[in-house]
């Protein structure tokens, strides 16, 4: 079955530690995205990537880093510089080569708690 | 930072009633406008992607309209059912950069 897999579903880390969230897709999509959701808020864009080896900052990139070495994978690292890392993180992808009317597909999300 | 606004923030509707909510977005660098439904414990799923001014899309009891010149879109639900309870997100597809910016959502609750 094609889809987007995020792992793990729940993640606990101590303050000051870096942590990497995994996002893998087998949909052959070029574009991939990371969003963050806080209670009572919508999805805020952290980073996005249109093609392999290229990515752009979203609106809240500070304290995060990404890589896009493979088309299928877009891992997000939450660094110790991120002041409020506890949140729900969603990864998405879409087939940007089919034109401008393509929807995004989402993973199940990772809930990160930093203590 | 691009601003995508949704209103109202939350809505409580009686089963069987019809309802609608609004998404406003920048009218420049428009590429497409998306609507998603996000049910509790699930992933957001696309309802519509609209690209042309005046577009109207329909899926069952749900429909959407688009006005790119004034920068707004409406989502309508006719005859609300309990299964329509969800958060409805709109998203602005910005130029050709593949950047998608979401609004904060409208949380819809249907009372039986």
Short mmCIF file of N, CA and C in Angstrom, two decimals, chain A residues 2-100:
data_model
loop_
_atom_site.label_atom_id
_atom_site.label_comp_id
_atom_site.label_asym_id
_atom_site.label_seq_id
_atom_site.Cartn_x
_atom_site.Cartn_y
_atom_site.Cartn_z
N UNK A 2 0.54 2.23 -0.87
CA UNK A 2 1.29 3.46 -0.88
C UNK A 2 0.87 4.36 0.25
N UNK A 3 1.85 5.12 0.77
CA UNK A 3 1.50 6.03 1.84
C UNK A 3 2.70 6.71 2.41
N UNK A 4 2.44 7.44 3.49
CA UNK A 4 3.49 8.16 4.21
C UNK A 4 3.58 7.60 5.61
N UNK A 5 4.78 7.27 6.02
CA UNK A 5 4.98 6.66 7.34
C UNK A 5 5.83 7.59 8.19
N UNK A 6 5.29 7.94 9.33
CA UNK A 6 6.05 8.71 10.31
C UNK A 6 6.32 7.82 11.51
N UNK A 7 7.53 7.92 11.99
CA UNK A 7 7.84 7.15 13.19
C UNK A 7 8.81 7.93 14.08
N UNK A 8 8.71 7.72 15.40
CA UNK A 8 7.65 6.96 16.06
C UNK A 8 6.38 7.79 16.21
N UNK A 9 5.33 7.20 16.75
CA UNK A 9 4.09 7.93 16.95
C UNK A 9 4.20 8.86 18.16
N UNK A 10 4.88 8.37 19.20
CA UNK A 10 5.12 9.18 20.40
C UNK A 10 6.62 9.16 20.69
N UNK A 11 7.13 10.30 21.11
CA UNK A 11 8.56 10.43 21.36
C UNK A 11 8.77 11.32 22.57
N UNK A 12 9.59 10.83 23.48
CA UNK A 12 9.92 11.62 24.66
C UNK A 12 11.42 11.87 24.68
N UNK A 13 11.79 13.09 24.96
CA UNK A 13 13.20 13.44 25.02
C UNK A 13 13.46 14.40 26.16
N UNK A 14 14.69 14.36 26.62
CA UNK A 14 15.08 15.30 27.67
C UNK A 14 15.47 16.62 27.03
N UNK A 15 15.22 17.68 27.76
CA UNK A 15 15.58 19.01 27.28
C UNK A 15 17.08 19.06 26.98
N UNK A 16 17.42 19.71 25.88
CA UNK A 16 18.82 19.85 25.51
C UNK A 16 19.32 18.80 24.54
N UNK A 17 18.50 17.76 24.29
CA UNK A 17 18.90 16.71 23.35
C UNK A 17 18.30 16.98 21.98
N UNK A 18 19.09 16.69 20.94
CA UNK A 18 18.53 16.71 19.59
C UNK A 18 17.72 15.43 19.38
N UNK A 19 16.70 15.54 18.54
CA UNK A 19 15.91 14.35 18.22
C UNK A 19 15.51 14.42 16.75
N UNK A 20 15.53 13.26 16.09
CA UNK A 20 15.18 13.21 14.66
C UNK A 20 13.88 12.44 14.46
N UNK A 21 12.96 13.08 13.74
CA UNK A 21 11.67 12.47 13.40
C UNK A 21 11.76 11.95 11.97
N UNK A 22 11.27 10.74 11.79
CA UNK A 22 11.37 10.10 10.49
C UNK A 22 10.10 10.32 9.66
N UNK A 23 10.28 10.51 8.35
CA UNK A 23 9.16 10.57 7.42
C UNK A 23 9.58 9.88 6.13
N UNK A 24 8.86 8.82 5.76
CA UNK A 24 9.15 8.06 4.55
C UNK A 24 7.88 7.95 3.72
N UNK A 25 8.03 8.12 2.40
CA UNK A 25 6.86 7.95 1.51
C UNK A 25 7.23 7.06 0.33
N UNK A 26 6.26 6.25 -0.07
CA UNK A 26 6.48 5.38 -1.25
C UNK A 26 5.48 5.72 -2.36
N UNK A 27 5.10 7.00 -2.40
CA UNK A 27 4.15 7.49 -3.39
C UNK A 27 4.85 8.07 -4.62
N UNK A 28 6.18 8.08 -4.60
CA UNK A 28 6.97 8.67 -5.68
C UNK A 28 6.72 10.17 -5.83
N UNK A 29 6.42 10.82 -4.72
CA UNK A 29 6.16 12.26 -4.74
C UNK A 29 7.47 13.04 -4.66
N UNK A 30 7.51 14.15 -5.39
CA UNK A 30 8.70 14.99 -5.35
C UNK A 30 8.72 15.92 -4.14
N UNK A 31 7.57 16.51 -3.84
CA UNK A 31 7.53 17.53 -2.79
C UNK A 31 7.19 16.90 -1.43
N UNK A 32 7.90 17.35 -0.40
CA UNK A 32 7.63 16.88 0.96
C UNK A 32 7.65 18.06 1.92
N UNK A 33 6.91 17.92 3.02
CA UNK A 33 6.68 19.04 3.94
C UNK A 33 6.72 18.56 5.39
N UNK A 34 7.14 19.49 6.27
CA UNK A 34 6.99 19.27 7.71
C UNK A 34 6.18 20.43 8.28
N UNK A 35 5.18 20.04 9.08
CA UNK A 35 4.34 21.02 9.77
C UNK A 35 4.35 20.71 11.26
N UNK A 36 4.08 21.76 12.01
CA UNK A 36 3.95 21.62 13.45
C UNK A 36 2.57 22.10 13.86
N UNK A 37 1.94 21.38 14.82
CA UNK A 37 0.67 21.83 15.34
C UNK A 37 0.78 21.95 16.86
N UNK A 38 0.35 23.09 17.37
CA UNK A 38 0.25 23.29 18.81
C UNK A 38 -1.23 23.34 19.19
N UNK A 39 -1.56 23.08 20.45
CA UNK A 39 -2.96 23.03 20.86
C UNK A 39 -3.72 24.28 20.44
N UNK A 40 -4.88 24.09 19.81
CA UNK A 40 -5.71 25.21 19.43
C UNK A 40 -5.23 25.98 18.21
N UNK A 41 -4.16 25.49 17.57
CA UNK A 41 -3.63 26.19 16.41
C UNK A 41 -3.67 25.30 15.19
N UNK A 42 -3.46 25.93 14.03
CA UNK A 42 -3.42 25.17 12.80
C UNK A 42 -2.04 24.61 12.54
N UNK A 43 -1.79 24.24 11.30
CA UNK A 43 -0.50 23.67 10.90
C UNK A 43 0.44 24.79 10.46
N UNK A 44 1.60 24.82 11.05
CA UNK A 44 2.59 25.83 10.67
C UNK A 44 3.76 25.15 9.96
N UNK A 45 4.17 25.74 8.85
CA UNK A 45 5.17 25.13 7.98
C UNK A 45 6.58 25.33 8.54
N UNK A 46 7.30 24.23 8.70
CA UNK A 46 8.66 24.28 9.23
C UNK A 46 9.66 24.29 8.07
N UNK A 47 9.64 23.26 7.25
CA UNK A 47 10.50 23.15 6.09
C UNK A 47 9.73 22.45 4.97
N UNK A 48 10.13 22.69 3.73
CA UNK A 48 9.59 21.94 2.62
C UNK A 48 10.67 21.70 1.58
N UNK A 49 10.46 20.69 0.78
CA UNK A 49 11.45 20.30 -0.22
C UNK A 49 10.72 19.96 -1.52
N UNK A 50 11.19 20.54 -2.61
CA UNK A 50 10.56 20.26 -3.91
C UNK A 50 11.23 19.10 -4.63
N UNK A 51 12.54 18.94 -4.40
CA UNK A 51 13.29 17.86 -5.05
C UNK A 51 14.40 17.38 -4.14
N UNK A 52 14.99 16.28 -4.51
CA UNK A 52 16.11 15.73 -3.73
C UNK A 52 17.24 16.75 -3.67
N UNK A 53 17.89 16.79 -2.50
CA UNK A 53 19.04 17.68 -2.24
C UNK A 53 18.69 19.16 -2.27
N UNK A 54 17.42 19.47 -2.12
CA UNK A 54 17.01 20.87 -2.06
C UNK A 54 15.87 21.02 -1.08
N UNK A 55 15.92 22.06 -0.23
CA UNK A 55 14.83 22.32 0.69
C UNK A 55 14.84 23.80 1.06
N UNK A 56 13.67 24.27 1.48
CA UNK A 56 13.51 25.69 1.84
C UNK A 56 12.91 25.81 3.23
N UNK A 57 13.24 26.90 3.89
CA UNK A 57 12.66 27.18 5.20
C UNK A 57 11.21 27.59 5.06
N UNK A 58 10.41 27.14 6.01
CA UNK A 58 9.04 27.61 6.11
C UNK A 58 8.98 28.80 7.05
N UNK A 59 7.84 28.96 7.71
CA UNK A 59 7.64 30.13 8.56
C UNK A 59 8.29 30.01 9.93
N UNK A 60 8.56 28.78 10.38
CA UNK A 60 9.07 28.58 11.74
C UNK A 60 10.26 27.63 11.74
N UNK A 61 11.24 27.88 10.89
CA UNK A 61 12.36 26.95 10.71
C UNK A 61 13.40 27.02 11.83
N UNK A 62 13.39 28.07 12.62
CA UNK A 62 14.44 28.23 13.63
C UNK A 62 14.42 27.09 14.64
N UNK A 63 15.60 26.47 14.85
CA UNK A 63 15.70 25.38 15.79
C UNK A 63 15.44 24.01 15.19
N UNK A 64 15.22 23.99 13.87
CA UNK A 64 14.99 22.74 13.15
C UNK A 64 15.99 22.60 12.01
N UNK A 65 16.25 21.35 11.61
CA UNK A 65 17.03 21.11 10.40
C UNK A 65 16.46 19.90 9.69
N UNK A 66 16.68 19.84 8.36
CA UNK A 66 16.18 18.74 7.55
C UNK A 66 17.26 18.31 6.58
N UNK A 67 17.02 17.17 5.96
CA UNK A 67 17.86 16.72 4.84
C UNK A 67 16.94 16.04 3.84
N UNK A 68 17.37 16.02 2.58
CA UNK A 68 16.59 15.32 1.56
C UNK A 68 17.58 14.62 0.62
N UNK A 69 18.16 13.56 1.14
CA UNK A 69 19.16 12.81 0.37
C UNK A 69 18.52 11.80 -0.56
N UNK A 70 17.30 11.39 -0.22
CA UNK A 70 16.57 10.44 -1.05
C UNK A 70 15.17 10.98 -1.29
N UNK A 71 14.59 10.63 -2.41
CA UNK A 71 13.25 11.11 -2.75
C UNK A 71 12.23 10.65 -1.71
N UNK A 72 12.44 9.44 -1.17
CA UNK A 72 11.45 8.85 -0.28
C UNK A 72 11.49 9.38 1.14
N UNK A 73 12.58 10.07 1.50
CA UNK A 73 12.81 10.34 2.91
C UNK A 73 13.07 11.82 3.18
N UNK A 74 12.47 12.33 4.25
CA UNK A 74 12.64 13.75 4.60
C UNK A 74 12.66 13.87 6.13
N UNK A 75 13.75 13.47 6.77
CA UNK A 75 13.81 13.50 8.23
C UNK A 75 13.94 14.92 8.78
N UNK A 76 13.32 15.13 9.91
CA UNK A 76 13.35 16.43 10.59
C UNK A 76 14.09 16.28 11.92
N UNK A 77 15.10 17.11 12.14
CA UNK A 77 15.80 17.11 13.42
C UNK A 77 15.37 18.32 14.22
N UNK A 78 14.90 18.06 15.43
CA UNK A 78 14.55 19.11 16.36
C UNK A 78 15.78 19.32 17.25
N UNK A 79 16.40 20.46 17.12
CA UNK A 79 17.65 20.68 17.84
C UNK A 79 17.38 21.30 19.21
N UNK A 80 18.43 21.36 20.00
CA UNK A 80 18.31 21.93 21.35
C UNK A 80 18.06 23.44 21.28
N UNK A 81 18.25 24.03 20.10
CA UNK A 81 18.02 25.46 19.93
C UNK A 81 16.53 25.81 19.79
N UNK A 82 15.70 24.77 19.57
CA UNK A 82 14.25 25.02 19.44
C UNK A 82 13.71 25.24 20.85
N UNK A 83 13.16 26.42 21.09
CA UNK A 83 12.79 26.81 22.45
C UNK A 83 11.56 26.06 22.99
N UNK A 84 10.63 25.74 22.13
CA UNK A 84 9.40 25.06 22.58
C UNK A 84 9.14 23.85 21.68
N UNK A 85 9.91 22.78 21.83
CA UNK A 85 9.82 21.67 20.90
C UNK A 85 8.61 20.75 21.10
N UNK A 86 8.00 20.80 22.26
CA UNK A 86 6.86 19.91 22.51
C UNK A 86 5.70 20.30 21.61
N UNK A 87 5.30 19.39 20.74
CA UNK A 87 4.24 19.67 19.76
C UNK A 87 3.91 18.39 19.00
N UNK A 88 2.91 18.50 18.14
CA UNK A 88 2.55 17.43 17.22
C UNK A 88 3.12 17.77 15.85
N UNK A 89 3.88 16.84 15.25
CA UNK A 89 4.56 17.09 13.99
C UNK A 89 3.96 16.22 12.89
N UNK A 90 3.59 16.87 11.79
CA UNK A 90 2.99 16.18 10.65
C UNK A 90 3.88 16.32 9.42
N UNK A 91 4.06 15.21 8.74
CA UNK A 91 4.80 15.20 7.48
C UNK A 91 3.79 15.02 6.34
N UNK A 92 4.05 15.63 5.21
CA UNK A 92 3.17 15.50 4.06
C UNK A 92 3.99 15.42 2.78
N UNK A 93 3.35 14.93 1.74
CA UNK A 93 4.01 14.91 0.43
C UNK A 93 2.97 15.13 -0.64
N UNK A 94 3.42 15.51 -1.84
CA UNK A 94 2.51 15.60 -2.97
C UNK A 94 3.27 15.47 -4.26
N UNK A 95 2.53 15.13 -5.30
CA UNK A 95 3.09 14.95 -6.63
C UNK A 95 3.08 16.29 -7.33
N UNK A 96 4.11 17.07 -7.15
CA UNK A 96 4.14 18.42 -7.70
C UNK A 96 4.34 18.42 -9.21
N UNK A 97 4.70 17.29 -9.78
CA UNK A 97 4.91 17.24 -11.24
C UNK A 97 3.62 17.13 -12.03
N UNK A 98 2.50 16.90 -11.32
CA UNK A 98 1.22 16.77 -12.04
C UNK A 98 0.52 18.11 -12.22
N UNK A 99 1.20 19.19 -11.94
CA UNK A 99 0.57 20.49 -12.10
C UNK A 99 0.14 21.08 -10.78
N UNK A 100 -0.66 22.13 -10.86
CA UNK A 100 -0.93 22.90 -9.65
C UNK A 100 -2.18 22.44 -8.91
#
